[in-house]
CSV table of C-alpha atoms in Angstrom, one decimal:
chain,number,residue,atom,x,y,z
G,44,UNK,CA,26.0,9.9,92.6
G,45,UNK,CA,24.7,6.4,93.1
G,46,UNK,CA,27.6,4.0,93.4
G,47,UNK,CA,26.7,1.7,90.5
G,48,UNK,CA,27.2,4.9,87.8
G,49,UNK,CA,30.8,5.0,89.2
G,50,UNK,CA,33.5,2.9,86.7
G,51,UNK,CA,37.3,3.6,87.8
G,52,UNK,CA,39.6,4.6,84.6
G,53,UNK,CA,41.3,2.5,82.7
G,54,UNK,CA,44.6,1.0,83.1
G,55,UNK,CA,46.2,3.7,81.0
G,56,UNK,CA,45.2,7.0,82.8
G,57,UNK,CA,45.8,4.9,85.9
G,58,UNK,CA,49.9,4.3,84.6
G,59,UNK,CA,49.9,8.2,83.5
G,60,UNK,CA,49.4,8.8,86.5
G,61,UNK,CA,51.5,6.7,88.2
G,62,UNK,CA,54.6,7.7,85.7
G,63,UNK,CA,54.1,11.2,87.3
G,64,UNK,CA,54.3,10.4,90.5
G,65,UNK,CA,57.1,8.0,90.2
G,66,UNK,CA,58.8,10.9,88.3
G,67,UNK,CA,58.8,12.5,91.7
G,68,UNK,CA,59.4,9.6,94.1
G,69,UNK,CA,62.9,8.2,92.0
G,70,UNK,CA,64.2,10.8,89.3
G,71,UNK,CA,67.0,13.2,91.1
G,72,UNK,CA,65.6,16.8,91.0
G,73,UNK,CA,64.9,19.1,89.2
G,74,UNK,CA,61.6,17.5,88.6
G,75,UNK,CA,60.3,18.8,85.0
G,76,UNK,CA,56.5,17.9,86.8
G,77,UNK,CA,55.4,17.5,90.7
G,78,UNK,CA,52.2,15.5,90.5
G,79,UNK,CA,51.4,13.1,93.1
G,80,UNK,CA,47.7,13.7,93.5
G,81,UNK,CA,47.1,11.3,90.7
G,82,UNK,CA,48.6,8.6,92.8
G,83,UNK,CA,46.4,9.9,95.5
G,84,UNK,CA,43.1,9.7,93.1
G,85,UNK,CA,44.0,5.9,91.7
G,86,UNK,CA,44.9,5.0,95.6
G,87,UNK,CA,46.6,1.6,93.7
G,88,UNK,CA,47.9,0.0,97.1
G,89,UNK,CA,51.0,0.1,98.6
G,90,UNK,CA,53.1,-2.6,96.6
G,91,UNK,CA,52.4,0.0,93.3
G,92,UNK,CA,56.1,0.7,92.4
G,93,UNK,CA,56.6,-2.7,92.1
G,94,UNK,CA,54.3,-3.4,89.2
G,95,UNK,CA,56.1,-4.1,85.7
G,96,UNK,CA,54.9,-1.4,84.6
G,97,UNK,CA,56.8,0.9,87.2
G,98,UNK,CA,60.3,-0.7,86.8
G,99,UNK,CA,62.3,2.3,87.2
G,100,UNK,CA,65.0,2.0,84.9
G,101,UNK,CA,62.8,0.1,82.2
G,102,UNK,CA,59.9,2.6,82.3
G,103,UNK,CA,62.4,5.8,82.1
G,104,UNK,CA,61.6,6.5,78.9
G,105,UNK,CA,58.2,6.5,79.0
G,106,UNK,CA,57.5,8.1,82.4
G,107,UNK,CA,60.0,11.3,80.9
G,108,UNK,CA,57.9,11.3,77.8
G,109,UNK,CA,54.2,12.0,80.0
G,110,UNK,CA,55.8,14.3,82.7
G,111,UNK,CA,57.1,16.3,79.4
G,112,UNK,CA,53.9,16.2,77.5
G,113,UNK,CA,52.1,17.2,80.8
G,114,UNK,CA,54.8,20.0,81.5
G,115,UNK,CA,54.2,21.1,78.1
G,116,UNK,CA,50.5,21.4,78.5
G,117,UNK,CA,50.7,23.1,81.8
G,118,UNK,CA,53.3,25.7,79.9
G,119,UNK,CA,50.5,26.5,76.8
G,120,UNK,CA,47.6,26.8,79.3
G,121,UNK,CA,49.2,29.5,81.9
G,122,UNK,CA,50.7,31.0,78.5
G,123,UNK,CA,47.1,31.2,77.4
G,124,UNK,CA,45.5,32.1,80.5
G,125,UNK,CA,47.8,35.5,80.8
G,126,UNK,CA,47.2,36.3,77.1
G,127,UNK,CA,42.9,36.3,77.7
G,128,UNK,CA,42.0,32.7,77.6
G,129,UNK,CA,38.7,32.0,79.4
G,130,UNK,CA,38.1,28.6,79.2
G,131,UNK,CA,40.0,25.2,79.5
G,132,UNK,CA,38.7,22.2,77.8
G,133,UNK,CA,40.6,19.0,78.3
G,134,UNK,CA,39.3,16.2,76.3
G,135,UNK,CA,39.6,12.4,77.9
G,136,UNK,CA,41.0,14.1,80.9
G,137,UNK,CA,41.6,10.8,82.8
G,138,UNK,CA,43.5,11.4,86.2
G,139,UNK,CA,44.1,15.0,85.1
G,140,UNK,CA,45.3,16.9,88.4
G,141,UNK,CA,46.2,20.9,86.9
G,142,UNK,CA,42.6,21.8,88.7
G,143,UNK,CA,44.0,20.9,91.9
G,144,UNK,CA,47.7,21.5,91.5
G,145,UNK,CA,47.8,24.7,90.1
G,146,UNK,CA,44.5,26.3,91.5
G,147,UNK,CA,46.2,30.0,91.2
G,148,UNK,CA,46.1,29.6,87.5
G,149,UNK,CA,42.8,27.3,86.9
G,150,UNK,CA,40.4,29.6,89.2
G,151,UNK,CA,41.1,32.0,86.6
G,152,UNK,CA,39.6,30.1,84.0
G,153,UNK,CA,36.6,27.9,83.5
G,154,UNK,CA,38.0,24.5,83.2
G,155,UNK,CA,35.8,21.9,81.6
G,156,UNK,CA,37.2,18.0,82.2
G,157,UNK,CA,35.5,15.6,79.3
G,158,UNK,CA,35.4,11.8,80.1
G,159,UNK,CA,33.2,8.9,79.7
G,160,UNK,CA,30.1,9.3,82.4
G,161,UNK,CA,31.4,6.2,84.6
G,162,UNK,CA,35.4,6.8,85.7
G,163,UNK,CA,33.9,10.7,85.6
G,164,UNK,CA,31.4,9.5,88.3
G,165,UNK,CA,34.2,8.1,89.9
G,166,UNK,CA,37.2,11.0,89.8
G,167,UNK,CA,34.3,13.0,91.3
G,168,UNK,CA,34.0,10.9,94.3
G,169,UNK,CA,37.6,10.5,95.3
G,170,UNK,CA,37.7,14.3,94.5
G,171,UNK,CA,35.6,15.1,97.3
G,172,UNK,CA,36.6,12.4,99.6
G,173,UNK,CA,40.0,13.4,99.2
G,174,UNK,CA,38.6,16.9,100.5
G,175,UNK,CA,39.7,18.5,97.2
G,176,UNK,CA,35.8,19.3,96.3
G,177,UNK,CA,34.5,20.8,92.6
G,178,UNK,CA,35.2,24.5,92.8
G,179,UNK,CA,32.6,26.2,90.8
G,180,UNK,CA,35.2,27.0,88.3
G,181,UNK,CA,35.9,23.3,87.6
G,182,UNK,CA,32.7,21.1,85.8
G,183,UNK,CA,33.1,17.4,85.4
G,184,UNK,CA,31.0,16.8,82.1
G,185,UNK,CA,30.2,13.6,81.2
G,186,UNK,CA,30.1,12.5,77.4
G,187,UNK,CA,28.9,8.7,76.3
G,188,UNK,CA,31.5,8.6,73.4
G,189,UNK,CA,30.7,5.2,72.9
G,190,UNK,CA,27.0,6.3,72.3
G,191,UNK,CA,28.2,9.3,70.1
G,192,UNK,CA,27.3,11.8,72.5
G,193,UNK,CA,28.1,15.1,70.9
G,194,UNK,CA,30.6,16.5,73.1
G,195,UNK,CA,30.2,19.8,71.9
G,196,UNK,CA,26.1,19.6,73.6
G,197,UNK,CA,27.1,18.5,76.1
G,198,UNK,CA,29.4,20.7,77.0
G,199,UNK,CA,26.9,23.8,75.9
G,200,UNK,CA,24.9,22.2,78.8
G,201,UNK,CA,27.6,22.5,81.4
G,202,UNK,CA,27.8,26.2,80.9
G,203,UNK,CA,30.5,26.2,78.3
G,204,UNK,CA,30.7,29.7,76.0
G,205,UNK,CA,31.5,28.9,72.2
G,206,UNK,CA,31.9,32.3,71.8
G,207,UNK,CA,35.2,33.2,74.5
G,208,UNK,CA,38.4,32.1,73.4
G,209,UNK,CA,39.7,28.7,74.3
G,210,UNK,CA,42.0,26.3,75.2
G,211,UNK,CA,41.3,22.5,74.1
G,212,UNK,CA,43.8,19.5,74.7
G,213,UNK,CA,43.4,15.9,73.7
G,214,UNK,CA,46.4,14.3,74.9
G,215,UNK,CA,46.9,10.2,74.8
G,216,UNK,CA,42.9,9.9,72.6
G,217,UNK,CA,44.0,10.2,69.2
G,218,UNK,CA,45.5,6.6,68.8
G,219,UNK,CA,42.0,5.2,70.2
G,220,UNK,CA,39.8,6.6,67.1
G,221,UNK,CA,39.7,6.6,63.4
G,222,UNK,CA,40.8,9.1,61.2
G,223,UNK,CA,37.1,9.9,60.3
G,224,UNK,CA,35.8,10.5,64.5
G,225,UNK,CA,39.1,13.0,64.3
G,226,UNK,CA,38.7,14.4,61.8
G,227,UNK,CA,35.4,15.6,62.9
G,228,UNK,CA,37.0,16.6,66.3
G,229,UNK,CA,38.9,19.2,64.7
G,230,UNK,CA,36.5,20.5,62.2
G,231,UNK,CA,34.1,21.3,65.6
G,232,UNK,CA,37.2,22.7,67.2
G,233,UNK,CA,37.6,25.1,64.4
G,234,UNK,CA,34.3,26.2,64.8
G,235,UNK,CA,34.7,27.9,67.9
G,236,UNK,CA,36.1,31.5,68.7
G,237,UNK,CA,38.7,32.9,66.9
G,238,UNK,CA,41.7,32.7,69.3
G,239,UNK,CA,41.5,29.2,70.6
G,240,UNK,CA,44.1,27.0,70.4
G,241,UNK,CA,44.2,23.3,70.2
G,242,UNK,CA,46.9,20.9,71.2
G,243,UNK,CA,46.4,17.1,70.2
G,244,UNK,CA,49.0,14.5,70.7
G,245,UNK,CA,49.3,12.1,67.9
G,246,UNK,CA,51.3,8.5,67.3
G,247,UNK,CA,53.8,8.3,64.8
G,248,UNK,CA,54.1,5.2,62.9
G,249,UNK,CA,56.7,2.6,63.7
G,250,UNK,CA,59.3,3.6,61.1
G,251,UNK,CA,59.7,6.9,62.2
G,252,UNK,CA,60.4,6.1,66.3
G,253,UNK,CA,64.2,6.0,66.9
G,254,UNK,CA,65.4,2.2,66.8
G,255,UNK,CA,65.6,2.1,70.7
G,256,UNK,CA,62.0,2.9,71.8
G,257,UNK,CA,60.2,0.5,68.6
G,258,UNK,CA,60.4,-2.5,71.0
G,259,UNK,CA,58.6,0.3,73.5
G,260,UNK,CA,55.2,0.9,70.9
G,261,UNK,CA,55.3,-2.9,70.2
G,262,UNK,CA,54.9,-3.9,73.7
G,263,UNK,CA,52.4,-1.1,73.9
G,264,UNK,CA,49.9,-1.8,71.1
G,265,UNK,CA,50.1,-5.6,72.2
G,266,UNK,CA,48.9,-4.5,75.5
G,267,UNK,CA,46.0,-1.8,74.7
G,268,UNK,CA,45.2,-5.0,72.3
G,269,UNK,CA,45.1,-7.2,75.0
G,270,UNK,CA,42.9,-4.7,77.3
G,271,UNK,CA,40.4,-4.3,74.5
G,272,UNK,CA,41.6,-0.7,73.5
G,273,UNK,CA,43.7,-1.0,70.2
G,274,UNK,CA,45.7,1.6,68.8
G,275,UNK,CA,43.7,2.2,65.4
G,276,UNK,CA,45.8,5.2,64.2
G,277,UNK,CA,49.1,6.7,63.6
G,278,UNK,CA,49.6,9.8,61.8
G,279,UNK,CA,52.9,11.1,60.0
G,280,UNK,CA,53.9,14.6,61.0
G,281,UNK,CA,52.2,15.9,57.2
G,282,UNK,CA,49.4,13.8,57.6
G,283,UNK,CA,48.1,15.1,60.8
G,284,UNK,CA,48.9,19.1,59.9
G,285,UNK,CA,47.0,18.0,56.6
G,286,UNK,CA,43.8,17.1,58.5
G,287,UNK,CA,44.3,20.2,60.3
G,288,UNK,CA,44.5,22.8,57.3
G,289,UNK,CA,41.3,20.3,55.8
G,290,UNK,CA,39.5,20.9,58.9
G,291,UNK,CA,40.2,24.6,58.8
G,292,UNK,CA,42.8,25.2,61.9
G,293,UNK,CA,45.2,28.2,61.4
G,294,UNK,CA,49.1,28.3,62.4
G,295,UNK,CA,48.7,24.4,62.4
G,296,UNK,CA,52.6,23.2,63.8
G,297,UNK,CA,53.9,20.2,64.7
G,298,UNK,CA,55.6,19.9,67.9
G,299,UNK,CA,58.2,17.2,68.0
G,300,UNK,CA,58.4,14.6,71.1
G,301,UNK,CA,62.3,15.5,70.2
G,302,UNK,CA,62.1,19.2,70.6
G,303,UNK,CA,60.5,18.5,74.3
G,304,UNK,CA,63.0,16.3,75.0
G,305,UNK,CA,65.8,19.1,74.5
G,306,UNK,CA,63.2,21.6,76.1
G,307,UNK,CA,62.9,19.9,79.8
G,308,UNK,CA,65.4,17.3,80.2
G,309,UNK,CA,68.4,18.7,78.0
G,310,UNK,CA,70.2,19.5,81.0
G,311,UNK,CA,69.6,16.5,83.1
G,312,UNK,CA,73.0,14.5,84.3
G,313,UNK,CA,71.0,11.2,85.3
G,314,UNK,CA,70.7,10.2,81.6
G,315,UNK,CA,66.9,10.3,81.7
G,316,UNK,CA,65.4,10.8,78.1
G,317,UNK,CA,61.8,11.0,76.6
G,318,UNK,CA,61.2,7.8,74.2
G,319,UNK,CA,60.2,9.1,70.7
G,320,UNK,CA,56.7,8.1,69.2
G,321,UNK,CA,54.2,10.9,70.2
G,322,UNK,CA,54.4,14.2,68.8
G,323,UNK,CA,51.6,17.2,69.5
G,324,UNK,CA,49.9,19.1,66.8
G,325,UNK,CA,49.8,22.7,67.7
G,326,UNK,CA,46.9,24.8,65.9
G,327,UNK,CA,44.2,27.7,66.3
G,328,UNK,CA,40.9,28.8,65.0
């Protein structure tokens, strides 16, 4: 692919990434998430830990809070896989790594990574100079969001089967679009086989963080304000398993940043906690 089509991924997937890996590098084992072959995709120099960004005490929260969201995810899909799931469809997949970390479970499936046709370009680049490659279980499909590419096409194109059960995840999107572009998200996602399940993180609005981490979304939506990505939308716990039931999801549950919290870092003597603020909704078709 011609060099010019390639665009590396914004600033946020980059951190995600980098939160992972630093989850490896400074928090005491047992690690909740090994991941450092997002640091290896972003390559962000050698002085990275000592970005702002990657403060290790002041980014605590917030590195906990992606390695368990990611944890979690990695959980539902090898759940998923041994109860029949074909296919695995991960929705702004960013710096996503599960292809290449846990190939044992992805070659069983037919994992489908959605993303703007530039930082795509580019993932698939340092994929295959890294020597990792594109097993022919894994298809990088490129969507034009910004064009209003139907995502759905586009993935037809790529080899995708509406008709086999599915797993689809949209984790870190939400905040990016309006209420209208999601709700049409989940009214396609209900449209496909009975048996898939969706998992969608979601913002909460300010007054429902604990007092501690609202400084934490402040600083946040002044920064993806600043980068020319606002936050646009925050959904009460109700109001996003409202949209679901409107859209026509079954077994719609919300999953509590809290209850993941208690899940993977309950035991944990280094004092390391999740920050509130993102919560997962939980559905199927």
């Amino acid at each position: 692919m011609a060099e010019e089509q390639t665009q590396a991924p914004d600033s946020t997937a980059v951190r995600t990434a980098l939160w992972r890996a630093m989850h490896v590098q400074v928090d005491p084992p047992p690690h909740v998430l090994k991941d450092e072959i997002g640091l290896q995709l972003a390559a962000p120099g050698d002085d990275w830990r000592h970005r702002p960004d990657m403060d290790p005490r002041a980014t605590s929260a917030f590195r906990a809070a992606m390695v368990a969201r990611a944890r979690f995810i990695e959980d539902l899909i090898t759940e998923q896989a041994d109860h029949g799931a074909a296919q695995y469809v991960i929705l702004g997949a960013g710096l996503d790594t599960f292809a290449q970390r846990r190939p044992e479970v992805a070659s069983r499936l037919r994992i489908f990574e959605v993303d703007q046709p530039g930082p795509q370009a580019w993932k698939r680049h340092r994929l295959v100079e890294l020597g990792y490659g594109i097993p022919d279980w894994l298809h990088l499909v490129p969507v034009d969001f910004e064009a209003s590419e139907d995502w759905l096409k586009q993935l037809a194109a790529a080899g995708f089967d509406a008709g086999r059960p599915t797993v689809i995840v949209s984790t870190g999107v939400s905040m990016y679009l309006t209420k209208d572009a999601t709700t049409a998200t989940l009214r396609q996602i209900a449209g496909l086989a009975p048996g898939s399940t969706l998992a969608m993180t979601f913002l909460l609005p300010t007054e429902l963080l604990d007092d501690a981490d609202r400084p934490g979304l402040r600083a946040s939506k002044e920064g993806a304000q600043a980068s020319g990505t606002p936050f646009i939308s925050f959904y009460t716990p109700p109001e996003m398993l409202e949209l679901a039931h409107e859209a026509g999801l079954k077994n719609a549950r919300h999953i509590s940043g809290a209850s993941l919290a208690h899940r993977y870092f309950a035991d944990r003597t280094d004092g390391i906690r999740p920050s509130s603020g993102e919560d997962l909704l939980l559905a199927t078709t």
